[in-house]
XYZ file of C-alpha atoms in Angstrom:
534
model
C -25.990 -44.601 -74.462
C -25.536 -40.774 -74.188
C -23.655 -41.278 -70.835
C -20.144 -40.228 -70.250
C -17.658 -42.873 -69.378
C -17.551 -43.889 -65.783
C -14.548 -42.611 -63.820
C -14.670 -45.990 -62.142
C -14.074 -48.072 -65.274
C -11.931 -51.102 -64.869
C -8.188 -50.672 -65.619
C -7.048 -51.798 -69.084
C -5.436 -55.197 -69.387
C -1.769 -55.324 -68.304
C -1.840 -51.927 -66.598
C -1.134 -51.888 -62.875
C -1.481 -49.077 -60.319
C -4.170 -47.584 -62.470
C -5.935 -44.649 -60.931
C -9.053 -43.234 -62.506
C -8.762 -39.742 -63.913
C -11.542 -37.250 -63.132
C -12.535 -35.378 -66.319
C -12.299 -31.497 -66.282
C -15.446 -29.525 -65.538
C -17.477 -28.576 -68.485
C -17.402 -25.000 -69.734
C -20.894 -24.326 -68.211
C -19.780 -25.529 -64.730
C -16.644 -23.281 -64.803
C -18.675 -20.306 -65.742
C -21.109 -20.941 -62.895
C -18.321 -21.150 -60.380
C -16.786 -17.884 -61.553
C -20.222 -16.109 -61.221
C -20.558 -17.570 -57.694
C -17.152 -16.077 -56.550
C -17.931 -12.633 -58.045
C -21.356 -12.713 -56.305
C -19.627 -13.424 -52.977
C -16.966 -10.626 -53.553
C -19.816 -8.177 -54.223
C -21.623 -9.258 -50.992
C -18.381 -8.680 -49.078
C -18.006 -5.157 -50.559
C -21.548 -4.373 -49.788
C -21.014 -5.498 -46.174
C -17.869 -3.386 -45.912
C -19.795 -0.407 -47.298
C -22.482 -0.784 -44.719
C -20.051 -0.460 -41.703
C -20.439 3.113 -40.479
C -17.389 4.956 -39.147
C -19.034 6.945 -36.456
C -15.842 8.779 -35.578
C -15.843 10.518 -39.005
C -18.646 12.801 -37.744
C -16.291 13.818 -34.738
C -14.312 17.045 -35.619
C -10.562 16.855 -35.272
C -10.445 19.140 -32.326
C -12.888 17.048 -30.500
C -10.973 13.826 -31.351
C -7.604 15.298 -30.075
C -9.504 16.294 -26.919
C -10.572 12.774 -26.341
C -6.998 11.469 -26.821
C -6.038 13.820 -23.906
C -7.941 11.583 -21.492
C -6.305 8.355 -22.343
C -2.984 6.895 -21.381
C 0.124 7.136 -23.465
C -0.117 3.413 -24.179
C -3.763 3.675 -25.194
C -2.856 6.722 -27.558
C -0.383 4.695 -29.352
C -2.881 1.986 -30.008
C -5.458 4.495 -30.992
C -3.136 5.928 -33.614
C -3.308 2.568 -35.378
C -6.963 2.654 -35.995
C -6.813 4.742 -39.266
C -4.787 7.169 -41.089
C -7.019 10.086 -39.782
C -6.489 8.861 -36.076
C -2.750 8.675 -36.605
C -2.654 12.177 -37.963
C -4.816 13.755 -35.268
C -2.956 11.820 -32.446
C 0.416 13.176 -33.703
C -0.757 16.706 -34.061
C -2.340 16.774 -30.718
C 0.490 15.413 -28.585
C 2.161 18.286 -26.827
C 4.270 16.400 -24.333
C 6.903 13.796 -25.606
C 9.592 11.660 -23.725
C 12.213 10.021 -25.905
C 15.041 7.650 -25.242
C 17.803 9.951 -26.376
C 20.315 7.489 -27.583
C 22.562 8.065 -30.722
C 20.203 5.717 -32.734
C 17.558 8.467 -32.476
C 19.505 10.824 -34.761
C 18.332 9.281 -38.200
C 14.637 9.162 -37.439
C 14.303 12.660 -36.031
C 13.000 14.224 -39.242
C 10.233 11.615 -39.561
C 9.514 11.690 -35.877
C 8.987 15.273 -35.568
C 7.032 15.561 -38.910
C 4.451 13.540 -37.182
C 4.753 15.199 -33.738
C 4.904 18.702 -34.995
C 3.007 20.254 -32.181
C 5.279 19.236 -29.201
C 5.798 21.929 -26.635
C 7.176 19.869 -23.743
C 10.135 17.566 -24.534
C 12.121 15.265 -22.418
C 15.302 13.526 -23.680
C 16.608 10.839 -21.405
C 19.509 8.503 -21.986
C 20.713 5.564 -19.921
C 24.314 6.020 -18.456
C 25.399 2.824 -20.177
C 24.436 4.102 -23.650
C 25.871 6.821 -25.983
C 23.499 9.698 -26.040
C 22.229 12.094 -28.782
C 24.847 14.736 -29.842
C 24.727 18.288 -30.802
C 23.643 17.526 -34.340
C 20.540 15.844 -32.975
C 19.651 18.615 -30.456
C 20.186 21.217 -33.283
C 17.818 19.164 -35.536
C 15.146 18.993 -32.877
C 15.289 22.713 -31.990
C 14.914 23.712 -35.585
C 11.797 21.462 -35.960
C 10.251 22.289 -32.624
C 10.590 26.224 -32.380
C 7.588 26.293 -30.064
C 9.121 24.403 -27.207
C 8.243 25.740 -23.814
C 9.702 23.055 -21.551
C 12.850 20.850 -22.103
C 14.509 18.334 -19.859
C 17.907 16.720 -20.459
C 18.902 13.663 -18.561
C 22.186 11.764 -19.063
C 22.764 13.566 -22.438
C 26.609 13.507 -22.134
C 27.401 14.005 -25.796
C 25.725 17.448 -25.801
C 28.229 20.450 -25.719
C 27.954 24.174 -25.712
C 27.135 24.127 -29.382
C 23.894 22.209 -28.994
C 23.019 24.351 -26.024
C 23.630 27.616 -27.810
C 21.412 26.381 -30.684
C 18.554 25.364 -28.318
C 18.543 28.789 -26.700
C 18.846 30.738 -29.897
C 16.114 28.782 -31.788
C 13.602 28.138 -29.211
C 12.636 31.584 -28.213
C 9.566 30.569 -26.212
C 11.388 28.172 -23.755
C 10.280 28.967 -20.310
C 11.452 25.817 -18.282
C 14.737 24.116 -18.614
C 16.027 21.177 -16.573
C 19.171 19.132 -16.978
C 20.936 16.433 -15.027
C 24.050 14.262 -15.327
C 25.112 16.202 -18.467
C 28.798 17.217 -19.529
C 28.485 20.597 -21.141
C 29.325 22.552 -17.931
C 29.599 26.246 -17.344
C 30.248 27.103 -21.039
C 27.169 25.208 -22.147
C 24.881 26.903 -19.610
C 26.298 30.375 -20.445
C 25.902 29.602 -24.125
C 22.268 28.711 -23.487
C 21.347 31.527 -21.154
C 22.830 34.187 -23.319
C 20.236 33.438 -25.965
C 17.271 32.404 -23.854
C 15.425 35.620 -23.043
C 12.038 34.024 -22.008
C 13.371 31.477 -19.501
C 11.482 31.486 -16.107
C 12.578 28.225 -14.421
C 16.011 26.760 -14.318
C 16.978 23.353 -12.691
C 20.481 21.912 -12.631
C 21.537 18.644 -11.091
C 24.999 16.919 -11.126
C 26.231 19.069 -13.880
C 29.566 17.242 -14.520
C 31.290 19.612 -16.825
C 31.366 22.252 -14.111
C 34.069 20.453 -12.201
C 36.381 19.707 -15.212
C 39.570 20.727 -13.406
C 40.173 23.777 -15.481
C 39.784 27.466 -14.606
C 36.285 28.044 -13.055
C 33.990 29.993 -15.251
C 31.215 31.964 -13.472
C 27.697 31.421 -14.660
C 25.633 34.469 -15.349
C 21.996 35.158 -16.257
C 22.542 36.274 -19.682
C 19.598 37.201 -21.483
C 17.337 35.707 -18.879
C 18.111 38.215 -16.144
C 14.656 39.833 -16.281
C 12.656 36.643 -16.800
C 14.081 34.019 -14.377
C 11.624 33.285 -11.360
C 12.997 29.954 -10.080
C 16.486 28.462 -9.770
C 16.938 24.916 -8.317
C 20.569 23.648 -7.825
C 21.148 20.040 -6.754
C 24.298 18.075 -5.901
C 26.935 20.411 -7.336
C 30.609 20.639 -6.467
C 31.053 24.240 -7.561
C 27.754 25.640 -6.885
C 29.199 28.928 -6.012
C 29.857 29.423 -9.739
C 26.102 30.070 -9.940
C 26.399 33.155 -7.784
C 26.296 35.737 -10.588
C 23.356 33.988 -12.036
C 21.447 34.109 -8.700
C 22.310 37.601 -7.972
C 21.684 38.803 -11.488
C 18.143 37.306 -11.747
C 16.332 40.580 -10.889
C 12.703 38.827 -10.411
C 13.821 35.672 -8.693
C 11.123 34.328 -6.448
C 12.241 30.674 -5.642
C 15.753 29.544 -4.718
C 16.442 25.909 -3.710
C 19.884 24.813 -2.780
C 20.048 21.021 -2.185
C 23.280 19.185 -1.273
C 25.554 21.595 -2.812
C 29.141 21.896 -1.605
C 30.724 25.108 -0.452
C 30.097 28.077 1.744
C 26.682 29.728 0.673
C 26.701 32.501 3.388
C 28.470 34.916 1.097
C 26.131 34.244 -1.762
C 23.096 34.615 0.351
C 24.626 38.073 1.566
C 24.919 39.162 -1.990
C 21.370 38.126 -2.775
C 20.057 40.085 0.018
C 21.994 43.198 -1.139
C 20.476 42.947 -4.594
C 16.961 41.864 -3.231
C 16.351 44.235 -0.409
C 15.296 46.961 -2.750
C 12.267 45.283 -4.010
C 12.290 42.095 -2.017
C 11.298 39.619 -4.921
C 12.489 36.523 -3.076
C 9.471 34.548 -1.748
C 10.695 30.951 -1.330
C 14.064 29.618 -0.047
C 14.966 25.864 0.420
C 18.409 25.126 2.135
C 18.977 21.412 2.461
C 22.330 19.923 3.506
C 24.250 22.990 2.471
C 26.949 24.845 4.476
C 25.013 27.902 5.743
C 25.107 29.576 9.180
C 23.331 32.419 10.994
C 25.185 34.866 8.712
C 23.250 33.514 5.789
C 19.892 33.520 7.797
C 20.625 37.059 8.806
C 21.032 37.994 5.046
C 17.766 36.290 4.189
C 16.006 38.259 6.824
C 16.579 41.340 4.710
C 14.130 39.799 2.144
C 10.917 41.092 3.522
C 8.660 39.268 1.203
C 9.875 35.876 2.192
C 6.970 33.516 2.730
C 8.303 29.980 2.546
C 11.585 28.761 4.305
C 12.893 25.280 4.462
C 15.973 24.493 6.608
C 16.803 20.809 6.341
C 19.870 19.587 8.095
C 21.769 22.837 8.342
C 23.653 22.184 11.645
C 25.287 25.620 11.739
C 21.917 27.541 11.955
C 20.857 28.360 15.434
C 18.047 30.166 17.341
C 19.764 33.384 16.606
C 19.341 33.205 12.855
C 15.750 31.820 13.103
C 14.776 34.747 15.391
C 16.254 37.272 12.962
C 14.212 35.820 9.994
C 11.130 35.685 12.145
C 11.364 39.298 13.394
C 11.929 40.744 9.793
C 10.016 38.398 7.478
C 6.567 38.773 8.734
C 4.835 37.268 5.812
C 6.053 33.758 6.488
C 3.443 31.185 5.680
C 5.438 27.778 5.577
C 8.309 26.850 7.708
C 10.043 23.537 7.662
C 12.941 23.020 10.146
C 14.913 19.760 10.465
C 17.215 20.327 13.445
C 19.078 17.093 12.943
C 19.163 16.472 16.756
C 21.787 19.132 17.170
C 19.492 21.032 19.701
C 20.746 24.446 18.275
C 17.152 25.496 17.392
C 14.410 25.245 20.033
C 12.196 27.465 22.259
C 13.754 30.734 21.506
C 13.368 30.425 17.779
C 9.987 28.873 17.756
C 8.599 31.613 20.283
C 10.053 34.239 17.760
C 8.068 32.485 14.919
C 5.025 32.466 17.062
C 5.350 36.110 17.965
C 5.834 37.594 14.525
C 4.472 34.997 11.954
C 0.715 35.612 12.426
C 0.142 34.395 8.897
C 1.639 30.987 9.481
C -0.272 28.166 7.924
C 2.177 25.285 7.837
C 4.961 24.198 10.426
C 7.073 21.219 10.178
C 9.451 20.419 13.147
C 11.785 17.486 12.851
C 14.422 16.444 15.362
C 13.618 19.659 17.482
C 12.835 19.511 21.134
C 10.322 22.156 22.010
C 8.545 22.636 25.255
C 4.943 23.226 25.966
C 5.813 27.013 26.242
C 6.754 27.346 22.772
C 4.016 25.121 21.414
C 1.461 27.077 23.402
C 2.755 30.394 22.036
C 2.464 28.924 18.483
C -1.075 27.727 19.073
C -2.199 31.071 20.682
C -0.608 33.485 18.115
C -0.665 31.537 14.872
C -4.506 31.375 14.352
C -4.153 30.468 10.746
C -1.944 27.244 11.372
C -3.802 24.510 9.348
C -0.935 21.854 8.963
C 1.449 20.754 11.711
C 4.098 17.865 11.711
C 6.024 16.934 14.843
C 8.695 14.365 14.224
C 11.556 12.842 16.147
C 11.065 14.973 19.253
C 12.030 13.842 22.682
C 9.961 16.440 24.602
C 6.616 16.262 22.742
C 4.554 14.319 25.080
C 0.889 14.148 26.182
C 0.849 17.500 27.805
C 2.282 19.231 24.722
C -0.289 17.294 22.489
C -3.147 18.298 24.668
C -2.096 21.937 24.413
C -2.282 21.614 20.643
C -5.621 20.017 20.800
C -7.113 22.730 23.005
C -5.474 25.782 21.324
C -5.037 25.159 17.584
C -8.547 25.764 16.570
C -7.731 26.148 12.726
C -5.671 22.935 12.543
C -6.801 20.562 9.695
C -3.954 18.034 9.391
C -1.649 16.765 12.002
C 1.253 14.342 11.765
C 3.063 12.876 14.822
C 6.026 10.553 14.438
C 8.522 9.074 16.937
C 7.432 11.116 19.902
C 6.855 9.934 23.491
C 3.066 10.384 23.129
C 0.506 7.954 24.611
C -3.057 7.144 24.238
C -3.986 9.894 26.693
C -2.605 12.567 24.461
C -4.259 11.250 21.280
C -7.661 11.147 23.194
C -7.480 14.879 23.554
C -8.388 15.268 19.819
C -11.864 13.659 20.559
C -13.014 17.220 21.552
C -10.125 19.556 20.542
C -9.284 21.018 17.169
C -12.854 21.337 15.812
C -11.558 21.741 12.265
C -9.302 18.845 12.198
C -9.646 16.576 9.188
C -6.934 14.020 9.332
C -4.408 12.733 12.084
C -1.505 10.492 11.452
C 0.594 8.831 14.218
C 3.421 6.508 13.425
C 6.143 4.836 15.480
C 4.950 6.213 18.883
C 5.488 3.275 21.042
C 3.063 4.316 23.699
C 0.036 4.656 21.326
C -2.062 1.583 20.798
C -4.635 0.618 18.103
C -7.515 0.842 20.559
C -7.203 4.647 20.819
C -7.624 4.894 16.957
C -10.930 2.933 17.100
C -12.080 4.980 20.022
C -11.291 8.309 18.412
C -13.117 7.200 15.204
C -16.245 6.376 17.326
C -16.128 9.866 18.907
C -15.403 11.756 15.587
C -16.910 9.976 12.677
C -15.712 12.368 10.053
C -12.013 12.383 11.322
C -9.612 10.274 9.310
C -7.420 8.477 11.745
C -4.269 6.712 10.655
C -2.309 4.798 13.256
C 1.000 2.765 12.714
C 1.863 1.350 16.103
C 4.468 -1.315 15.232
C 6.840 -1.022 18.132
C 9.196 -3.641 16.837
C 9.860 -1.500 13.832
C 10.517 1.624 16.031
C 13.621 -0.069 17.638
C 15.231 -0.965 14.286
C 14.855 2.174 12.186
C 17.336 5.210 12.083
C 16.227 8.093 14.262
C 16.860 10.648 11.438
C 13.929 12.036 9.573
C 13.361 13.037 5.940
C 12.131 16.362 4.935
C 8.352 16.835 5.067
C 6.517 18.136 2.007
C 2.994 19.265 2.201
C 2.833 20.169 -1.408
C 4.344 18.757 -4.545
C 4.630 21.571 -6.959
C 7.697 20.117 -8.914
C 8.451 16.779 -10.043
C 10.725 15.439 -7.420
C 13.603 13.201 -8.340
C 14.877 10.123 -6.471
C 17.575 10.912 -3.841
C 19.294 7.712 -4.610
C 22.445 8.179 -6.888
C 24.602 5.967 -8.714
C 26.317 3.012 -6.684
C 29.649 3.812 -8.354
C 31.684 6.825 -9.575
C 30.451 10.260 -8.686
C 27.238 8.966 -7.338
C 29.057 7.140 -4.517
C 31.064 10.317 -3.797
C 27.873 12.228 -3.368
C 26.475 9.591 -1.017
C 29.618 9.741 1.118
C 29.840 13.512 1.305
C 26.110 14.367 1.620
C 24.745 11.260 3.262
C 22.104 10.925 0.678
C 19.211 8.846 1.983
C 17.232 6.664 -0.477
C 13.503 7.003 -0.684
C 11.001 9.222 0.882
C 9.934 9.039 4.535
C 6.434 8.454 5.903
C 5.573 12.060 6.544
C 6.694 13.253 3.183
C 4.338 10.910 1.379
C 1.584 11.506 3.826
C 1.404 15.382 3.512
C 1.979 15.289 -0.263
C -1.153 13.186 -0.606
C -3.123 15.454 1.794
C -2.078 18.482 -0.041
C -3.993 17.398 -3.276
C -7.165 17.645 -1.562
C -6.277 21.138 -0.186
C -5.467 22.588 -3.456
C -9.023 23.156 -4.565
C -9.982 24.853 -1.244
C -7.164 27.155 -0.861
C -5.303 28.221 -3.914
C -2.435 29.847 -1.802
C -1.402 26.592 -0.221
């Protein structure tokens, strides 16, 4: 009585598969459930309101500064935190590297609406893909008028139209680098004619230059008064850059690396232009056809401070002596004699006699005697870094001479020389300022002398590699030594097919970097803070 029918009442007679039906909740129960859910939602909202966004108190400028200390991947993840972080991360990104395939074209407007403060842009395309074309480069130049650095790698669809737009629109551009592109001399001229602020130009494997047509010389255009550095790598018709090199009135750095052709005449023309004010300070000649005639022309550049001669077999003592006698400001000299024995004691003695400011000397594949080494040690009082590689005459007596005479020496590298433990022991008391010594592939040097030297001079960093088995199986040729890495060096290895294989055949390109290169590049990092001129 007064009770609701039971849900478990027996089934009616004659009805099979009977399932009891649960009655719907009463109106009061439904109302209670609705209030309960509303209360839970209010609690959730209150909890969300109680979470404090501490980053909201950080000004946008400070947040942008924080983003500069995280990696590129972390920056991408940070941009997903909130709309504000997305906006600040995009506006504070000044350096951007893009996969410059043709698929990039449709998203350029939205991409550069977000990254509207980019000043350093790198566009790279794989050789198996179709690259961005002129329309894409024009759009980018219109949206990024404040670009100061641009790199193009493998952008084969860009022609002189896109290059002209880049130079004409981006008036603040100071550094430009291109490699494996097809626009050739016309494209470079169209760019340089409109680029009046350019200071650094680097060109590598520019395919359009050697298109089989009439050669078009490349001039400085509007950048004749601003260009400071020119780097040319792996070019067939490098002489087409003669007007550009000679017309750059304030050129300080010239690097010619594996460029075919006779460069003596170009160097003579440079010296005629440069001798009046001697602006040229640094010259790199690597695997190029240059002789004593070219060195004689360089000797007229009285302000020359840095000279690299890497595998230039036609250069002899005569040319080196002329440079040393006239260029008295030399600070860094790298010579790779390539086992030709055309540069030796006479050239080194001239360097010792006239280069009193010498701080860095690298000798590869050269066989000096104790006479020339003693002259360098006695006269070059500022010599701090010395590398001796692949020499057959540098033995214990020569090393002992260096240990006793080079009082300013801080870093020393010896590789593939007939030096023994006796010569290394001389550094236990010699070279009082020596910080680090590296010895590699000198078969007569044992590991014990390293331990002994460390015990005598606890502060001296000693790095020995005495694997004799490796010495017998390696090529005797050395790679260039670099004490400082001021530019982003690219890999020496080229494509295994097509033009890359031709360059490998003609230039003998070696893959990778040698021991001494990486050694002194790392050492130079620690030096930069102590001596700003090194």
